[in-house]
Amino acid sequence: MAQNYSKRVKGLKRGTKYASKLHKYFIWILLAFVILVFGSTYLYWKLERGGQGNLLEALWTILFTLIGQGEFANHPQTTVGRVIVFVLSVVGISLLGVVLSEVLARVMKYNLKAMMGLNRCKYEGHTILCGWNSRAELVLKELIASGTQVAVLTKTKPAELSHYDVFFVAGEPTSVERLEQAGIEKAESAIIFAERGEGLSADEIDAHTVLTTLAIEKRRPEIYTVIELLNPANERHARRTGVDDIVFCERTLADIVAACASQQGISSFISDILSYSDDGSALRAADIDPQWNGKTVGELFNAMIADGELPLGIMTPDENADTERWNHEINPPADRVISLPMRVVFISRNAK
Amino acid sequence: MTDIFVNIPEGHTIICGWNNHAMQIVKELEAAGHPVVIVCAKRPEELRNSTRAVIEGDCADDATLIKAGVMTAVSAIILAEDVGRLPVDTVDARSILTALAVEQLHPEIYSVLEILNPDNLRHASNANVDNVVLCEQLIAHFLALCASQRGISGFASDIFSHSDNRSSLNTLELGPEWNDKTTGEVFAAIRAQGDLPLAIMRRGEDEEREEWLHEINPPADTPVVLPMKVIYIACEKK
């Protein structure tokens, strides 16, 4: 029995060895197959057909010969033709089998790695979501609605991800290797969620969020980072990492709930301007084009109103900040001269 | 301060329940000029040394709500309590029971309810709540906005907050003097004051709930038909 087992193990080892050899020499095998098919096509066209008809028809005949079908496969006219049929029937079909099995193996391997979050993201200008919580799916939906590609980096794959066309990377968001796998070099922005864990206090959750931000900003300071903090007292730690934007969930929620009670009826308007996935309107910010440099804000706003947009204000970079921070001015004077870089804040309709 | 010494103002807002962002809501409402009365099971730690009106008791109990002046209040905010400690649906069920009690005692009150699970919206609607805030959805939308529109968070936080004494989002109920005029004229008057008009709101068809439907940037020749409100940004005056 032991001998039998040993034989099997040896057989498996041999199989693995051959598979890895096949993997290594796949390009050469593929090349041999292509040369065989096209060489046979040329010889068939030149010798069997005497150069009559077109080469595409000859290629079709050779492909059918490869699987034993067609007139040529059964009745080759010349000696060279008979050799071609013989070689294609023995060597060609074997090579085709090898090529097909390797292609299938590669596709399966890629899909398996994608499922396990082991692939490398090739997106450009995308947003990386680090961590996952109850709000993350809604954020994902909004980003997709705004036309942004998304990569998700979490320890375990959330079940909800199967409904969306996103890139998944499995791993700890503080790991530089995993961040690189999520395509941090070419990402436009990153959102770091406050990941709640059992028994973790708000400060402990914030500490983990800050560590992730630190890893991201250290690896690529130009990326635009948005983080979710639970305790506003931790802002000073977050600012030291070079984070661009901090969202205090509880404070934002409080401001909006209070606005809903004090300005009765305003809630539908607020929900509307915050959402991209509905068929209403949304708040947006865009860089002002160089063509407007030296013109006035009034001219820009009039052009936007003519396009059906509602301009609200402008944003200028904060010169004193180490990170990308913008100062805003709501309803600026119409005679303010545009001096780039400048951004405009406006409300416009969502694409349907 | 015990309940018998609590001075209940009129035209106030009742806050039912207490959670992590309740204190910020109190500050915001006070900054917007709305007196507040808080109803919760136990006086919150943050209000231990405060003179703000707090009624201790069950938020869904009629006697407690009457003691908090529900009959003279203009609005009520029902907060999602014990988030994280209780299942989401249990938290929502308790909030809806409170909303039901508030609406039954004073149907004209403007009620704002925090809901965690959007599936429970239909129950809130059955309780005739005027305004439902879907907490998780709101924060998610705000996060997505900040990530996709660089630098906008400061702008958005500014307009949503009243306590920062900068610009803020407001509504204005149009008086009879505006009847038969156009929204273009109303917007011009608001702009003349240095503010920025954004939209109009008309009453919805649901008579039982105070529902308002908005229209952003309406055509200037839209006639004013009362009741109508205007949404505008009250800009920071320098």
XYZ file of C-alpha atoms in Angstrom:
590
model
C 0.000 0.000 0.000
C 2.873 2.274 0.931
C 4.473 1.482 -2.399
C 1.215 2.345 -4.195
C 0.967 5.642 -2.315
C 4.575 6.466 -3.058
C 3.964 5.790 -6.773
C 0.964 8.108 -6.746
C 2.842 10.903 -5.034
C 5.650 10.518 -7.535
C 3.103 10.590 -10.350
C 1.556 13.784 -8.974
C 4.961 15.356 -8.578
C 5.827 14.439 -12.134
C 2.490 15.941 -13.292
C 3.185 19.170 -11.455
C 6.680 19.265 -12.956
C 5.317 18.824 -16.478
C 2.591 21.427 -15.859
C 5.153 23.980 -14.720
C 7.337 23.160 -17.769
C 4.312 23.565 -20.007
C 3.537 26.887 -18.344
C 7.149 27.996 -18.888
C 7.273 26.986 -22.569
C 3.676 27.992 -23.401
C 4.733 30.835 -25.709
C 6.947 28.461 -27.721
C 4.197 25.846 -27.946
C 1.750 28.520 -29.089
C 4.272 29.761 -31.643
C 4.841 26.201 -32.933
C 1.080 25.738 -33.302
C 0.678 29.023 -35.204
C 3.625 28.188 -37.520
C 2.186 24.741 -38.148
C -1.270 26.101 -39.048
C -0.083 28.983 -41.222
C 2.722 26.937 -42.827
C 0.224 24.193 -43.691
C -2.182 26.829 -45.054
C 0.463 28.238 -47.369
C 1.637 24.805 -48.587
C -1.966 23.641 -49.146
C -2.810 26.833 -51.066
C 0.401 26.698 -53.162
C 0.634 22.954 -53.890
C -2.893 21.526 -53.566
C -4.707 24.515 -55.085
C -1.882 25.729 -57.331
C -2.147 29.251 -55.882
C -5.849 29.530 -56.870
C -8.495 31.141 -54.569
C -7.713 33.186 -51.503
C -5.636 32.340 -48.455
C -8.532 32.778 -45.992
C -10.422 29.897 -47.597
C -7.245 27.801 -47.416
C -6.949 28.644 -43.690
C -10.546 27.477 -43.105
C -9.777 24.191 -44.891
C -6.672 23.629 -42.708
C -8.615 24.407 -39.503
C -11.291 21.865 -40.472
C -8.560 19.351 -41.389
C -7.184 19.824 -37.866
C -10.419 18.363 -36.451
C -10.651 15.688 -39.180
C -13.410 17.318 -41.219
C -13.671 18.390 -44.869
C -12.661 17.145 -48.338
C -8.938 17.765 -47.924
C -8.765 15.753 -44.664
C -10.056 12.637 -46.476
C -8.622 13.013 -50.002
C -5.348 14.963 -50.201
C -4.124 15.155 -53.820
C -0.356 15.536 -53.460
C 2.307 13.866 -51.300
C 2.925 17.106 -49.464
C -0.845 17.301 -48.906
C -0.866 13.783 -47.375
C 2.057 14.745 -45.103
C 0.193 17.894 -44.026
C -2.947 15.909 -43.198
C -0.900 13.344 -41.248
C 1.087 15.974 -39.295
C -2.037 18.042 -38.562
C -3.973 14.952 -37.424
C -1.233 13.819 -35.027
C 0.873 16.823 -33.978
C -1.600 19.645 -34.708
C -4.452 18.231 -32.653
C -2.082 17.528 -29.753
C -0.753 21.081 -29.853
C -4.308 22.461 -30.057
C -5.246 20.437 -26.952
C -2.211 21.691 -25.066
C -2.877 25.312 -26.060
C -6.598 25.132 -25.148
C -5.940 23.470 -21.778
C -3.298 26.057 -20.894
C -5.583 28.953 -21.892
C -8.415 27.499 -19.787
C -6.070 26.930 -16.854
C -4.889 30.526 -17.058
C -8.443 31.929 -17.204
C -9.485 29.773 -14.245
C -6.413 30.797 -12.274
C -7.103 34.491 -12.954
C -10.738 34.181 -11.879
C -9.806 32.226 -8.776
C -7.227 34.849 -7.832
C -9.786 37.612 -8.500
C -12.262 35.855 -6.194
C -9.633 35.557 -3.495
C -8.496 39.150 -4.019
C -4.943 38.250 -5.051
C -4.792 39.992 -8.445
C -3.146 43.347 -9.135
C -5.465 46.253 -9.988
C -4.793 47.888 -13.350
C -7.308 50.750 -13.032
C -6.202 54.360 -13.448
C -7.752 57.386 -11.736
C -9.835 55.105 -9.524
C -10.902 55.347 -5.876
C -9.683 52.834 -3.284
C -12.084 51.967 -0.458
C -10.064 50.841 2.566
C -11.990 48.807 5.125
C -15.705 48.107 5.173
C -18.678 49.105 7.330
C -22.445 49.442 7.091
C -22.139 52.608 4.974
C -19.540 51.296 2.530
C -21.992 49.692 0.091
C -23.949 52.952 -0.219
C -20.718 54.872 -0.823
C -19.751 52.317 -3.468
C -23.118 52.701 -5.187
C -22.730 56.495 -5.241
C -19.190 56.367 -6.633
C -20.222 53.967 -9.396
C -23.165 56.261 -10.199
C -20.751 59.207 -10.488
C -18.703 57.202 -13.042
C -15.743 56.354 -10.801
C -13.935 52.984 -10.951
C -13.499 51.455 -7.513
C -11.048 49.037 -5.872
C -11.978 47.638 -2.454
C -9.239 46.634 0.010
C -10.496 44.686 3.034
C -9.394 41.715 5.108
C -12.311 39.563 3.961
C -14.494 39.914 0.882
C -17.863 41.507 1.770
C -20.813 39.496 0.392
C -22.345 42.661 -1.134
C -19.410 43.053 -3.564
C -20.723 40.326 -5.859
C -23.452 42.763 -7.040
C -20.966 45.380 -8.288
C -18.291 45.659 -10.955
C -15.392 46.492 -8.637
C -11.840 45.257 -8.126
C -11.296 43.402 -4.856
C -8.021 43.031 -2.972
C -7.862 40.902 0.175
C -5.589 42.126 2.921
C -4.845 44.548 5.688
C -5.323 48.161 4.448
C -2.234 49.292 6.393
C 0.007 46.983 4.320
C 1.975 48.769 1.582
C 2.058 45.591 -0.567
C -1.735 45.324 -0.505
C -2.099 49.050 -1.261
C 0.186 48.625 -4.268
C -1.887 45.620 -5.330
C -4.978 47.897 -5.170
C -3.217 50.255 -7.617
C -2.333 53.087 -5.240
C 0.256 54.476 -7.711
C -2.450 55.367 -10.203
C -5.423 55.961 -7.877
C -7.084 59.367 -7.732
C -8.506 59.127 -4.216
C -8.949 56.836 -1.231
C -11.697 56.589 1.354
C -10.744 55.075 4.710
C -13.769 53.798 6.602
C -14.137 53.591 10.378
C -14.249 49.808 10.705
C -16.191 48.857 13.806
C -15.009 45.718 15.590
C -16.432 43.948 18.594
C -15.278 45.551 21.826
C -13.415 48.376 20.066
C -13.877 51.900 21.399
C -14.314 54.925 19.101
C -10.700 55.963 19.824
C -9.359 52.519 18.937
C -11.304 52.540 15.662
C -9.995 56.035 14.889
C -6.427 54.908 15.690
C -6.682 52.136 13.079
C -8.142 54.590 10.547
C -5.247 57.003 11.157
C -2.669 54.195 10.736
C -4.181 53.244 7.366
C -4.108 56.901 6.281
C -0.476 57.147 7.339
C 0.439 54.125 5.201
C -1.384 55.614 2.184
C 0.002 59.141 2.525
C 3.538 57.820 3.117
C 3.362 55.639 -0.014
C 1.734 58.287 -2.215
C 1.278 61.812 -0.793
C -0.460 63.122 -3.964
C -3.510 60.890 -3.531
C -6.677 62.614 -2.264
C -7.600 60.938 1.032
C -10.957 61.150 2.772
C -11.307 59.548 6.186
C -14.181 58.835 8.506
C -13.486 59.799 12.137
C -15.753 59.021 15.047
C -14.227 61.266 17.695
C -13.469 64.877 16.621
C -10.741 64.978 19.305
C -8.662 62.674 17.089
C -8.518 65.225 14.272
C -5.044 66.397 15.373
C -3.630 62.877 14.898
C -5.267 62.558 11.501
C -3.980 65.958 10.323
C -0.386 64.881 11.085
C -0.695 62.110 8.499
C -1.335 64.651 5.725
C -4.960 63.610 5.161
C -6.843 65.852 2.733
C -10.383 65.565 4.039
C -11.965 64.397 7.282
C -15.648 63.539 7.666
C -17.022 63.564 11.204
C -19.986 61.279 10.764
C -21.834 62.126 13.954
C -21.370 65.876 13.504
C -22.516 65.831 9.876
C -25.557 63.759 10.788
C -26.376 66.128 13.651
C -26.100 69.200 11.404
C -28.444 67.697 8.829
C -31.010 66.387 11.360
C -31.069 69.791 13.044
C -31.486 71.502 9.645
C -34.413 69.180 8.859
C -36.174 70.195 12.089
C -35.428 73.920 11.958
C -35.992 74.358 8.187
C -39.130 72.275 7.738
C -39.378 70.448 4.430
C -35.724 70.875 3.467
C -34.723 67.207 3.892
C -35.721 66.098 0.376
C -33.606 68.919 -1.058
C -30.590 67.883 1.056
C -30.954 64.192 0.109
C -31.276 65.228 -3.526
C -28.118 67.342 -3.710
C -26.043 64.730 -1.846
C -26.931 61.822 -4.143
C -25.639 60.947 -7.623
C -27.532 57.692 -7.979
C -31.021 59.227 -8.117
C -32.588 61.003 -11.095
C -32.458 64.418 -9.432
C -29.584 66.876 -9.048
C -26.290 66.824 -7.148
C -23.707 69.133 -5.677
C -20.506 69.154 -7.744
C -17.100 70.831 -7.858
C -14.985 71.206 -10.984
C -11.703 72.822 -11.966
C -12.225 76.025 -13.944
C -10.860 75.666 -17.492
C -7.781 77.763 -18.488
C -9.954 79.608 -21.063
C -11.633 81.461 -18.146
C -8.377 82.724 -16.655
C -8.494 86.530 -16.388
C -12.262 86.671 -16.958
C -14.754 87.444 -14.192
C -16.748 85.097 -11.995
C -19.930 86.788 -13.259
C -19.122 85.775 -16.866
C -18.424 82.176 -15.817
C -21.600 81.951 -13.721
C -23.728 83.367 -16.573
C -22.309 80.749 -18.963
C -23.089 77.995 -16.457
C -26.638 79.260 -15.884
C -27.151 79.262 -19.682
C -26.115 75.560 -19.624
C -28.799 74.808 -17.020
C -26.418 74.595 -14.066
C -26.729 76.482 -10.788
C -23.358 77.946 -9.671
C -23.033 78.468 -5.914
C -19.477 79.500 -5.202
C -15.786 79.240 -5.923
C -12.888 77.493 -4.195
C -9.269 78.638 -4.042
C -6.322 76.592 -2.712
C -5.310 77.137 0.897
C -1.703 78.371 0.578
C -0.907 77.692 4.229
C -1.973 74.042 4.251
C 0.547 71.211 3.752
C -2.127 69.100 2.107
C -4.660 69.741 -0.646
C -7.164 72.002 1.084
C -9.530 74.496 -0.493
C -11.108 77.663 0.885
C -14.584 78.389 -0.422
C -16.554 81.539 -1.044
C -20.296 81.278 -1.510
C -21.973 83.727 -3.902
C -18.786 85.709 -4.732
C -19.011 89.209 -6.287
C -19.618 89.061 -10.056
C -16.586 91.269 -10.773
C -14.112 88.893 -9.033
C -11.346 88.088 -11.536
C -10.649 84.381 -12.074
C -7.066 83.459 -11.251
C -6.271 79.764 -11.679
C -6.085 77.346 -9.952
C -9.703 77.827 -8.946
C -12.696 75.498 -8.663
C -16.382 76.192 -9.043
C -19.124 74.629 -6.889
C -22.464 74.103 -8.576
C -25.651 72.027 -8.670
C -26.409 70.131 -11.854
C -28.737 67.354 -12.942
C -27.548 63.742 -12.645
C -27.072 61.740 -15.822
C -30.006 59.363 -16.333
C -32.444 70.101 38.147
C -35.592 68.013 38.825
C -38.502 67.959 36.377
C -40.837 70.157 38.483
C -38.467 73.084 38.114
C -38.095 72.720 34.362
C -39.279 75.763 32.444
C -40.906 74.648 29.171
C -40.788 77.329 26.459
C -43.474 77.548 23.746
C -42.796 76.962 20.057
C -39.883 74.727 21.018
C -38.367 71.566 19.553
C -38.554 68.337 21.558
C -35.621 65.957 21.249
C -36.741 62.424 22.095
C -33.903 60.123 23.091
C -30.153 60.674 23.241
C -27.220 59.415 21.174
C -23.681 60.365 20.126
C -24.716 63.305 17.959
C -27.615 64.612 20.093
C -25.487 67.304 21.760
C -24.460 68.664 18.350
C -28.151 68.767 17.310
C -28.986 70.765 20.457
C -26.196 73.249 19.663
C -27.303 73.561 16.025
C -30.946 74.182 16.929
C -30.039 76.753 19.543
C -27.774 78.483 17.003
C -30.747 78.596 14.596
C -32.832 80.240 17.348
C -34.943 77.232 18.316
C -35.457 76.534 22.046
C -35.023 72.860 22.896
C -36.511 70.443 25.430
C -34.876 67.037 25.809
C -36.773 63.883 26.779
C -34.748 60.809 27.695
C -34.618 57.966 30.203
C -31.759 59.478 32.198
C -30.159 62.916 32.193
C -27.240 62.677 29.713
C -23.705 63.055 31.071
C -23.047 66.018 28.724
C -25.958 67.937 30.277
C -25.083 67.251 33.919
C -24.055 70.861 34.578
C -26.312 72.444 31.983
C -29.454 74.493 32.589
C -31.122 73.124 29.441
C -34.618 71.672 29.948
C -34.465 67.894 30.385
C -37.469 65.689 31.170
C -36.507 62.241 32.441
C -38.823 59.409 31.431
C -39.957 57.058 28.687
C -40.028 58.939 25.355
C -43.066 56.954 24.147
C -45.056 57.727 27.296
C -47.869 60.289 26.857
C -47.449 61.797 30.337
C -43.718 62.379 29.790
C -44.328 63.984 26.385
C -47.075 66.232 27.773
C -44.717 67.264 30.568
C -42.183 68.197 27.844
C -44.809 70.474 26.266
C -45.580 68.402 23.195
C -48.871 70.304 22.714
C -47.079 73.638 22.266
C -43.986 72.373 20.459
C -43.486 73.148 16.770
C -41.249 70.200 15.991
C -39.917 66.960 17.442
C -36.774 65.021 16.629
C -36.884 61.320 17.466
C -33.328 60.009 17.705
C -32.108 56.464 17.128
C -31.012 55.373 20.617
C -28.697 52.524 21.668
C -27.215 52.096 18.183
C -24.686 49.254 18.270
C -26.095 47.815 21.521
C -29.497 46.744 20.168
C -30.383 45.229 16.775
C -31.044 47.857 14.121
C -34.717 46.883 13.711
C -35.314 47.063 17.465
C -33.829 50.564 17.563
C -36.077 51.597 14.654
C -39.159 50.005 16.238
C -38.620 51.959 19.454
C -38.142 55.207 17.528
C -41.337 54.612 15.520
C -43.338 53.927 18.723
C -42.157 57.275 20.076
C -43.042 59.007 16.792
C -46.510 57.433 16.925
C -47.070 58.785 20.450
C -45.870 62.263 19.444
C -48.047 62.382 16.300
C -51.111 61.109 18.187
C -50.798 63.738 20.909
C -50.130 66.627 18.514
C -50.765 65.780 14.839
C -49.745 69.296 13.666
C -46.239 68.957 15.079
C -43.417 68.646 12.517
C -41.748 65.342 13.327
C -38.274 64.279 12.203
C -37.358 60.629 12.711
C -33.944 58.938 12.478
C -34.148 55.500 10.862
C -31.290 53.034 10.509
C -32.829 50.413 8.211
C -34.491 51.847 5.057
C -36.883 48.848 5.055
C -38.606 50.421 8.068
C -39.584 53.527 6.080
C -43.100 52.180 5.509
C -43.703 51.901 9.261
C -42.529 55.498 9.714
C -44.888 56.548 6.952
C -47.778 54.717 8.662
C -47.010 56.694 11.817
C -47.520 59.937 9.796
C -43.992 61.132 10.449
C -43.314 64.301 8.435
C -39.646 63.731 7.779
C -37.490 60.613 7.901
C -33.701 60.817 7.978
C -31.906 57.656 6.807
C -28.741 58.030 8.869
C -26.432 55.525 7.168
C -27.495 56.574 3.664
C -26.972 60.239 4.441
C -23.434 59.751 5.754
C -22.581 57.414 2.864
C -23.724 60.014 0.338
C -21.719 62.687 2.119
C -18.563 60.514 2.087
C -18.965 59.745 -1.617
C -19.466 63.451 -2.301
C -16.243 64.341 -0.448
C -14.220 61.702 -2.311
C -15.558 62.405 -5.790
C -15.683 66.226 -5.619
C -12.310 67.327 -4.231
C -12.412 70.047 -1.593
C -16.202 70.225 -1.364
C -16.531 68.993 2.222
C -15.770 72.405 3.721
C -18.428 73.981 1.512
C -21.030 71.329 2.375
C -20.294 71.421 6.115
C -20.559 75.205 6.014
C -24.021 75.306 4.482
C -25.441 72.507 6.693
C -24.222 74.035 9.948
C -25.878 77.005 11.680
C -23.612 77.054 14.738
C -20.459 78.061 12.825
C -21.898 81.558 12.212
C -20.952 81.404 8.537
C -23.271 80.616 5.633
C -26.225 78.294 6.139
C -29.031 76.627 4.242
C -32.415 78.163 5.118
C -36.029 78.129 4.057
C -38.382 81.076 3.795
C -42.172 80.715 3.741
C -43.548 83.203 1.231
C -46.140 85.616 2.614
C -49.389 86.682 0.860
C -47.615 89.757 -0.586
C -45.834 87.420 -3.023
C -49.019 85.780 -4.308
C -49.345 86.099 -8.120
C -45.764 87.327 -8.499
C -43.061 85.187 -10.134
C -40.213 83.194 -8.626
C -37.843 85.406 -10.654
C -39.019 88.406 -8.614
C -38.707 86.484 -5.330
C -35.190 85.317 -6.210
C -34.169 88.864 -7.206
C -35.332 90.162 -3.810
C -33.335 87.463 -2.003
C -30.243 88.193 -4.113
C -30.621 91.918 -3.285
C -30.148 90.990 0.396
C -26.829 89.311 -0.480
C -28.196 85.759 -0.188
C -28.307 82.978 -2.780
C -31.705 81.470 -3.755
C -31.563 77.833 -4.879
C -35.010 76.302 -5.131
C -38.701 76.504 -4.345
C -40.839 74.046 -2.385
C -44.524 73.263 -2.860
C -46.807 71.236 -0.562
C -47.159 67.548 -1.412
C -50.520 65.866 -1.913
C -50.415 63.904 1.346
C -52.677 65.926 3.667
C -51.771 63.976 6.800
C -48.056 64.626 6.537
C -46.393 67.990 6.074
C -44.590 66.972 2.914
C -42.755 69.483 0.705
C -41.587 68.863 -2.862
C -38.687 70.921 -4.163
C -37.708 72.275 -7.578
C -34.115 73.411 -7.995
C -33.461 76.537 -10.075
C -37.050 76.946 -11.372
C -37.738 79.076 -14.499
C -37.933 82.782 -13.589
C -41.500 83.068 -14.915
C -42.914 80.347 -12.588
C -45.867 81.969 -10.785
C -45.897 81.977 -6.983
C -48.846 79.918 -5.734
C -49.095 79.811 -1.946
C -48.224 77.881 0.149
C -44.678 78.020 -1.171
C -41.223 78.123 0.399
C -37.879 79.238 -0.980
C -34.625 77.448 -0.179
C -31.667 79.785 -0.059
C -28.161 80.060 1.342
C -27.956 82.838 3.898
C -24.462 84.033 3.005
C -21.830 85.095 5.491
C -21.972 88.898 5.783
C -18.487 90.377 6.045
